[in-house]
Coordinates of C-alpha atoms and ligand atoms in Angstrom, one line a residue:
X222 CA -59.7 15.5 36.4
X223 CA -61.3 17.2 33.2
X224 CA -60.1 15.4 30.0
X225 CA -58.8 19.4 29.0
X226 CA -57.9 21.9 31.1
X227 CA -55.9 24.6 29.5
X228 CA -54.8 27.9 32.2
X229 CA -54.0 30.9 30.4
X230 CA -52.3 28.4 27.5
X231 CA -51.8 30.8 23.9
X232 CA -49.9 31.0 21.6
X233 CA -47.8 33.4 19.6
X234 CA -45.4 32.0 16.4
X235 CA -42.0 33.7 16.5
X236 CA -42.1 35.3 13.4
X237 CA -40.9 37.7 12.7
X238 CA -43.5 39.4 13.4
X239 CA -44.7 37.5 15.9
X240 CA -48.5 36.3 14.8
X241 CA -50.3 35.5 18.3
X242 CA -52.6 33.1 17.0
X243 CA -54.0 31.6 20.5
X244 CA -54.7 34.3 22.6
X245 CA -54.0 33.3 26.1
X246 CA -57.5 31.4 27.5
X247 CA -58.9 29.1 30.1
X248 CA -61.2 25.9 29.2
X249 CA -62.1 22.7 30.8
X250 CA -63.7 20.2 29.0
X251 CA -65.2 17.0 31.6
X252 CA -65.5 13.7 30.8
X253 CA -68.4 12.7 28.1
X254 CA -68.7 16.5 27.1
X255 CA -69.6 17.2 23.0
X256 CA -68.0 20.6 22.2
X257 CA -68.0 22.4 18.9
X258 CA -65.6 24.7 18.3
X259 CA -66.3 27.1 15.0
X260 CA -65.0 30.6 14.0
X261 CA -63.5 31.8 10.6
X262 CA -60.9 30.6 8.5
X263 CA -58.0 32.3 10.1
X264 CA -59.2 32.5 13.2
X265 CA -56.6 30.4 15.0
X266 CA -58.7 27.0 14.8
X267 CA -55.9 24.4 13.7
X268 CA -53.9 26.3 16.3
X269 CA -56.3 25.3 19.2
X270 CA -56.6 21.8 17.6
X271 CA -52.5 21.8 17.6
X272 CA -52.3 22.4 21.1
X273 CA -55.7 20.0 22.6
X274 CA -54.0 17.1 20.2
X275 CA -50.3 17.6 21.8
X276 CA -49.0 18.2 18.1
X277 CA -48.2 21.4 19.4
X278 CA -47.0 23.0 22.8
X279 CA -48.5 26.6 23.7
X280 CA -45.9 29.1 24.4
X281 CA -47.7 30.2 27.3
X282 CA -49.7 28.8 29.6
X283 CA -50.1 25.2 30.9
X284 CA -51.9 22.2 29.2
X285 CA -53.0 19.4 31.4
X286 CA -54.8 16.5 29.7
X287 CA -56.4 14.1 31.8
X288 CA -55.1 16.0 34.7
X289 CA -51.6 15.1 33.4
X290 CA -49.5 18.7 32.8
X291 CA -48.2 18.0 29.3
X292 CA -45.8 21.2 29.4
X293 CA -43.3 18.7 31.4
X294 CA -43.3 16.2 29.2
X295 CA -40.4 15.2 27.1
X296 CA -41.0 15.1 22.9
X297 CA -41.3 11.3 23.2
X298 CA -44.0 10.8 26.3
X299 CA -46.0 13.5 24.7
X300 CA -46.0 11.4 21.6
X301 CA -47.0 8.0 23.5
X302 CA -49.8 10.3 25.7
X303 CA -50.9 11.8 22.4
X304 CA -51.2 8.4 20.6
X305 CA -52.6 6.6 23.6
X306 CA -55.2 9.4 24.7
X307 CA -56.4 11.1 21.5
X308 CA -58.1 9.7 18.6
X309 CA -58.1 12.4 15.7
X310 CA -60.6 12.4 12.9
X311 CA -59.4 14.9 9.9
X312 CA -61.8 16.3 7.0
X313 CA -59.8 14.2 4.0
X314 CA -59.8 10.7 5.9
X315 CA -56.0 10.3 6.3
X316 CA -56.3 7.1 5.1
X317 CA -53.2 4.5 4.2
X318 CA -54.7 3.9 0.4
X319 CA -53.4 0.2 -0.2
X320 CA -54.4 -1.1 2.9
X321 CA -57.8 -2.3 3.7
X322 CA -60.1 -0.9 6.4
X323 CA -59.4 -3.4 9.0
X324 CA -55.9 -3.3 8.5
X325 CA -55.8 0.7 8.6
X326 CA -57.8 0.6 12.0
X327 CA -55.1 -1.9 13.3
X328 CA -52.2 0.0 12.5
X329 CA -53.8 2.2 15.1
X330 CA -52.8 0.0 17.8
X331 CA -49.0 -1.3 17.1
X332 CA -47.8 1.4 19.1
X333 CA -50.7 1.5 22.0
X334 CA -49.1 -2.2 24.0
X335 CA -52.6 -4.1 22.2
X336 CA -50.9 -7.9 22.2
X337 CA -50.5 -8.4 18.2
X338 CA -52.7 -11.2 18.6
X339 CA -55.6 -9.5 19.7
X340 CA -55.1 -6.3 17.0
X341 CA -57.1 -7.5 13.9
X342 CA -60.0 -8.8 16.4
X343 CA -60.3 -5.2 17.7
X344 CA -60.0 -3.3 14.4
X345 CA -63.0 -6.1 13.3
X346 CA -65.0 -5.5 16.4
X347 CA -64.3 -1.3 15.8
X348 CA -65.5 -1.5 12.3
X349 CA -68.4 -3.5 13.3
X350 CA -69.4 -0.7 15.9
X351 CA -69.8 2.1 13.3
X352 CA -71.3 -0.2 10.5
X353 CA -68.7 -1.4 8.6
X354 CA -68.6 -4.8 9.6
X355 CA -69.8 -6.0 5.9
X356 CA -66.7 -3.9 4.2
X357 CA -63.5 -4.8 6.7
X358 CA -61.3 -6.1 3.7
X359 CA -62.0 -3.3 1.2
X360 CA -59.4 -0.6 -0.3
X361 CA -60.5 2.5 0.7
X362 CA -60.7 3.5 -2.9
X363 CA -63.7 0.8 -2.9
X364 CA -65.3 2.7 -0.4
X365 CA -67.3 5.9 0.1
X366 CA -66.7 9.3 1.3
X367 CA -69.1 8.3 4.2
X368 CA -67.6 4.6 4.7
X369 CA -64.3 6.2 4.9
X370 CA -65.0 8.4 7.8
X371 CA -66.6 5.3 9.3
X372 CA -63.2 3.7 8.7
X373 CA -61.0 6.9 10.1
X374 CA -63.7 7.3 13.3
X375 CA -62.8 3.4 13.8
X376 CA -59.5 4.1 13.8
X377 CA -59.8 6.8 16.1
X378 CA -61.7 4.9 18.8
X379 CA -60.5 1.4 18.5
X380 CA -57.5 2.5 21.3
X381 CA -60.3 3.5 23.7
X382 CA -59.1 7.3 24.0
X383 CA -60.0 10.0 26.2
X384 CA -61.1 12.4 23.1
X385 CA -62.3 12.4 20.1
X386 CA -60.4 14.9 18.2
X387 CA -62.3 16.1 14.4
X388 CA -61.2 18.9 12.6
X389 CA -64.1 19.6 9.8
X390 CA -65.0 15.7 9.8
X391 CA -67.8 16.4 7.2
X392 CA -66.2 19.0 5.1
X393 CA -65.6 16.7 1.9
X394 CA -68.7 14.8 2.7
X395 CA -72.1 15.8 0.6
X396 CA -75.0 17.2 3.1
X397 CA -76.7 13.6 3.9
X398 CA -73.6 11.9 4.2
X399 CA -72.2 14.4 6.7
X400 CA -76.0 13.8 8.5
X401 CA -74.7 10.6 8.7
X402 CA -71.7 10.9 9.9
X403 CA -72.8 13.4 12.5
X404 CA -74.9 10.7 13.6
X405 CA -72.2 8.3 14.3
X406 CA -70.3 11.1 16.6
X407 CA -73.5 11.5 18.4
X408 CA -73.6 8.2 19.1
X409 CA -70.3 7.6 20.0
X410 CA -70.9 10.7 22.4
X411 CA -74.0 9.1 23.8
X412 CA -71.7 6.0 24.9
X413 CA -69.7 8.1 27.3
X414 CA -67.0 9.7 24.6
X415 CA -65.5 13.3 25.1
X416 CA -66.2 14.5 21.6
X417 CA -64.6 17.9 20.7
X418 CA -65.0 18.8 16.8
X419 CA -63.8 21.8 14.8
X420 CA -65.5 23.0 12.4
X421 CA -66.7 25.9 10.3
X422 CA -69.8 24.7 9.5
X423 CA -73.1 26.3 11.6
X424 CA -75.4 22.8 11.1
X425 CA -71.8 20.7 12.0
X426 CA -71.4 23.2 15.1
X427 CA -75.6 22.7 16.2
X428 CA -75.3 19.6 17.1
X429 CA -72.7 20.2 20.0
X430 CA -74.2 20.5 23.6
X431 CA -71.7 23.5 24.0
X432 CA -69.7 25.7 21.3
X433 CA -66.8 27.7 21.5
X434 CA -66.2 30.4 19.3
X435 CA -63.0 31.3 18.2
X436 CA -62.4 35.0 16.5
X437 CA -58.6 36.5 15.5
X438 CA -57.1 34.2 18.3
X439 CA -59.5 34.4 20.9
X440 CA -61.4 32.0 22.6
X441 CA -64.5 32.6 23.9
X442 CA -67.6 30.5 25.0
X443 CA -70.6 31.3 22.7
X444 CA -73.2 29.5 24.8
X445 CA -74.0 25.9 26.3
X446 CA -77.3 24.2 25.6
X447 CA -78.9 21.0 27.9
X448 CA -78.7 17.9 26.7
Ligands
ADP211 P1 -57.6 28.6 11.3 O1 -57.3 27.2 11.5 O2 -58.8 29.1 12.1 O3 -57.8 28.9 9.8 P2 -54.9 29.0 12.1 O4 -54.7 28.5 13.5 O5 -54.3 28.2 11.0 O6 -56.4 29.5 11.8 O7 -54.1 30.4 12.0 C1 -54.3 31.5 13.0 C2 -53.3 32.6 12.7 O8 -52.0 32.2 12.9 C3 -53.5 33.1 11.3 O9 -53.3 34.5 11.3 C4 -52.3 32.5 10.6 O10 -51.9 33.2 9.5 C5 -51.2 32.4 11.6 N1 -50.3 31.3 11.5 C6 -50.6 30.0 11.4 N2 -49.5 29.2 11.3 C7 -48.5 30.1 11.4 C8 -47.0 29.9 11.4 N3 -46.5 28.7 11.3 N4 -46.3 31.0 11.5 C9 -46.8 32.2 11.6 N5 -48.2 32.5 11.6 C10 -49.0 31.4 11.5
ADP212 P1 -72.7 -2.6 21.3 O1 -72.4 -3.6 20.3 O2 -71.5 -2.2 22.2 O3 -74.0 -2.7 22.0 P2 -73.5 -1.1 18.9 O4 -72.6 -1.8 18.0 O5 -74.9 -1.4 19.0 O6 -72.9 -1.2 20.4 O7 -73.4 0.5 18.7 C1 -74.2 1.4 19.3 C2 -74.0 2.7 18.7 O8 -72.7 3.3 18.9 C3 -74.1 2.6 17.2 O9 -75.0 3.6 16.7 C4 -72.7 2.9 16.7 O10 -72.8 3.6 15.5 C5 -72.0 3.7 17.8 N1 -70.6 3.4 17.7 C6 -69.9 3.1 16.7 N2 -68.6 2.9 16.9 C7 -68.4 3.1 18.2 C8 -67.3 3.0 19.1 N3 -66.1 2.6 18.6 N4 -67.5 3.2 20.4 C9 -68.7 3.5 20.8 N5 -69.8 3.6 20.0 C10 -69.7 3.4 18.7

């Protein structure tokens, strides 16, 4: 099954006056895809990001991730899918500020059935894999911009999810950090990840093999390059 497949899934806030901020639209993303995803503030970006992350259910339409129809679930399994399945990376970090990197990427798997003995040996391992292996026991106030996303896109992947889920993961980062960082997503891509990262930015959106545009709601594919 495609890690996304969304049929005709929009949707409109009740207002009033009703604001249909995801026009009603088809996507599949496969397995190991890189997608950007740009348009204008306004545009109904965090909405899409809503629905794809299962923080939010589209009042119209179905939602199947990993072939799994997420319209049926119950609040609590769409909570365990979404914690299980998606690993979000957000532009300001999201960081818990007094703990320390390794134990911020291992709160990431209390809740995913990792055997507490085996946590803080993953979350090492994780932080290892994006260059951080020299920094595990510093604050993130110790660390910067750059190192924090490292941190954050550790904690993202160290539950081995289906997607990678950014929303503007370089916009507080200066120009070579957010290189940088764009770096590590490619990388993590070239491994076999399903990257899909929102962004307004036009250098952030160039690097994905396929962008979708999104424009007052609407969703529409803006062109698909070869790898
Ligand atoms: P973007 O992330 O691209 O800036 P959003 O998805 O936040 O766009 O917003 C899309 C549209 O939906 C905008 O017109 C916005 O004002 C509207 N909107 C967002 N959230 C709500 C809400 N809770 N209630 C009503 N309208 C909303
Ligand atoms: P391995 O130890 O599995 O051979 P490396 O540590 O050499 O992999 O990492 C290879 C590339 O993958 C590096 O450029 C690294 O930045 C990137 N990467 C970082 N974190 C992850 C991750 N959690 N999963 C996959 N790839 C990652």
């Amino acid at each position: 099954a495609p890690v996304i497949e969304l049929r005709q899934a929009g949707l409109t806030y009740p207002g009033p006056p009703p604001v249909q901020a995801l026009a009603p639209c088809d996507l599949r993303v496969e397995r190991g895809e890189f997608v950007a995803v740009v348009g204008p503030s306004g545009a109904g970006k965090s909405t899409f990001l809503n629905i794809v992350g299962l923080l939010d259910a589209p009042t119209c339409g179905s939602y199947l991730l990993d072939g799994v129809d997420t319209g049926a679930l119950k609040d609590a399994d769409r909570t365990t899918l979404r914690g299980r399945r998606i690993g979000f990376v957000f532009q300001s970090f999201h960081l818990l500020p007094h703990r320390s990197a390794v134990e911020n990427v291992t709160l990431a798997l209390i809740h995913n059935g990792t055997p507490r003995k085996d946590r803080a040996a993953r979350a090492r391992h994780a932080l290892e894999q994006v260059g951080l292996g020299h920094r595990i026991d510093a604050l993130p106030t110790a660390l910067s911009g750059g190192e924090r996303q490292r941190v954050a896109i550790a904690r993202a992947l160290v539950g081995e999810p289906s997607l990678l889920l950014c929303d503007e993961p370089t916009g507080n980062l200066d120009s070579a950090t957010a290189h940088s960082v764009l770096e590590l997503l490619e990388a993590v891509h070239a491994k076999g990840m399903t990257v899909l990262v929102i962004t307004h930015d036009p250098t952030v959106a160039a690097r994905g093999r396929r962008t979708l545009t999104i424009q007052d709601g609407a969703l529409t594919e803006a062109g698909r390059r070869s790898r």
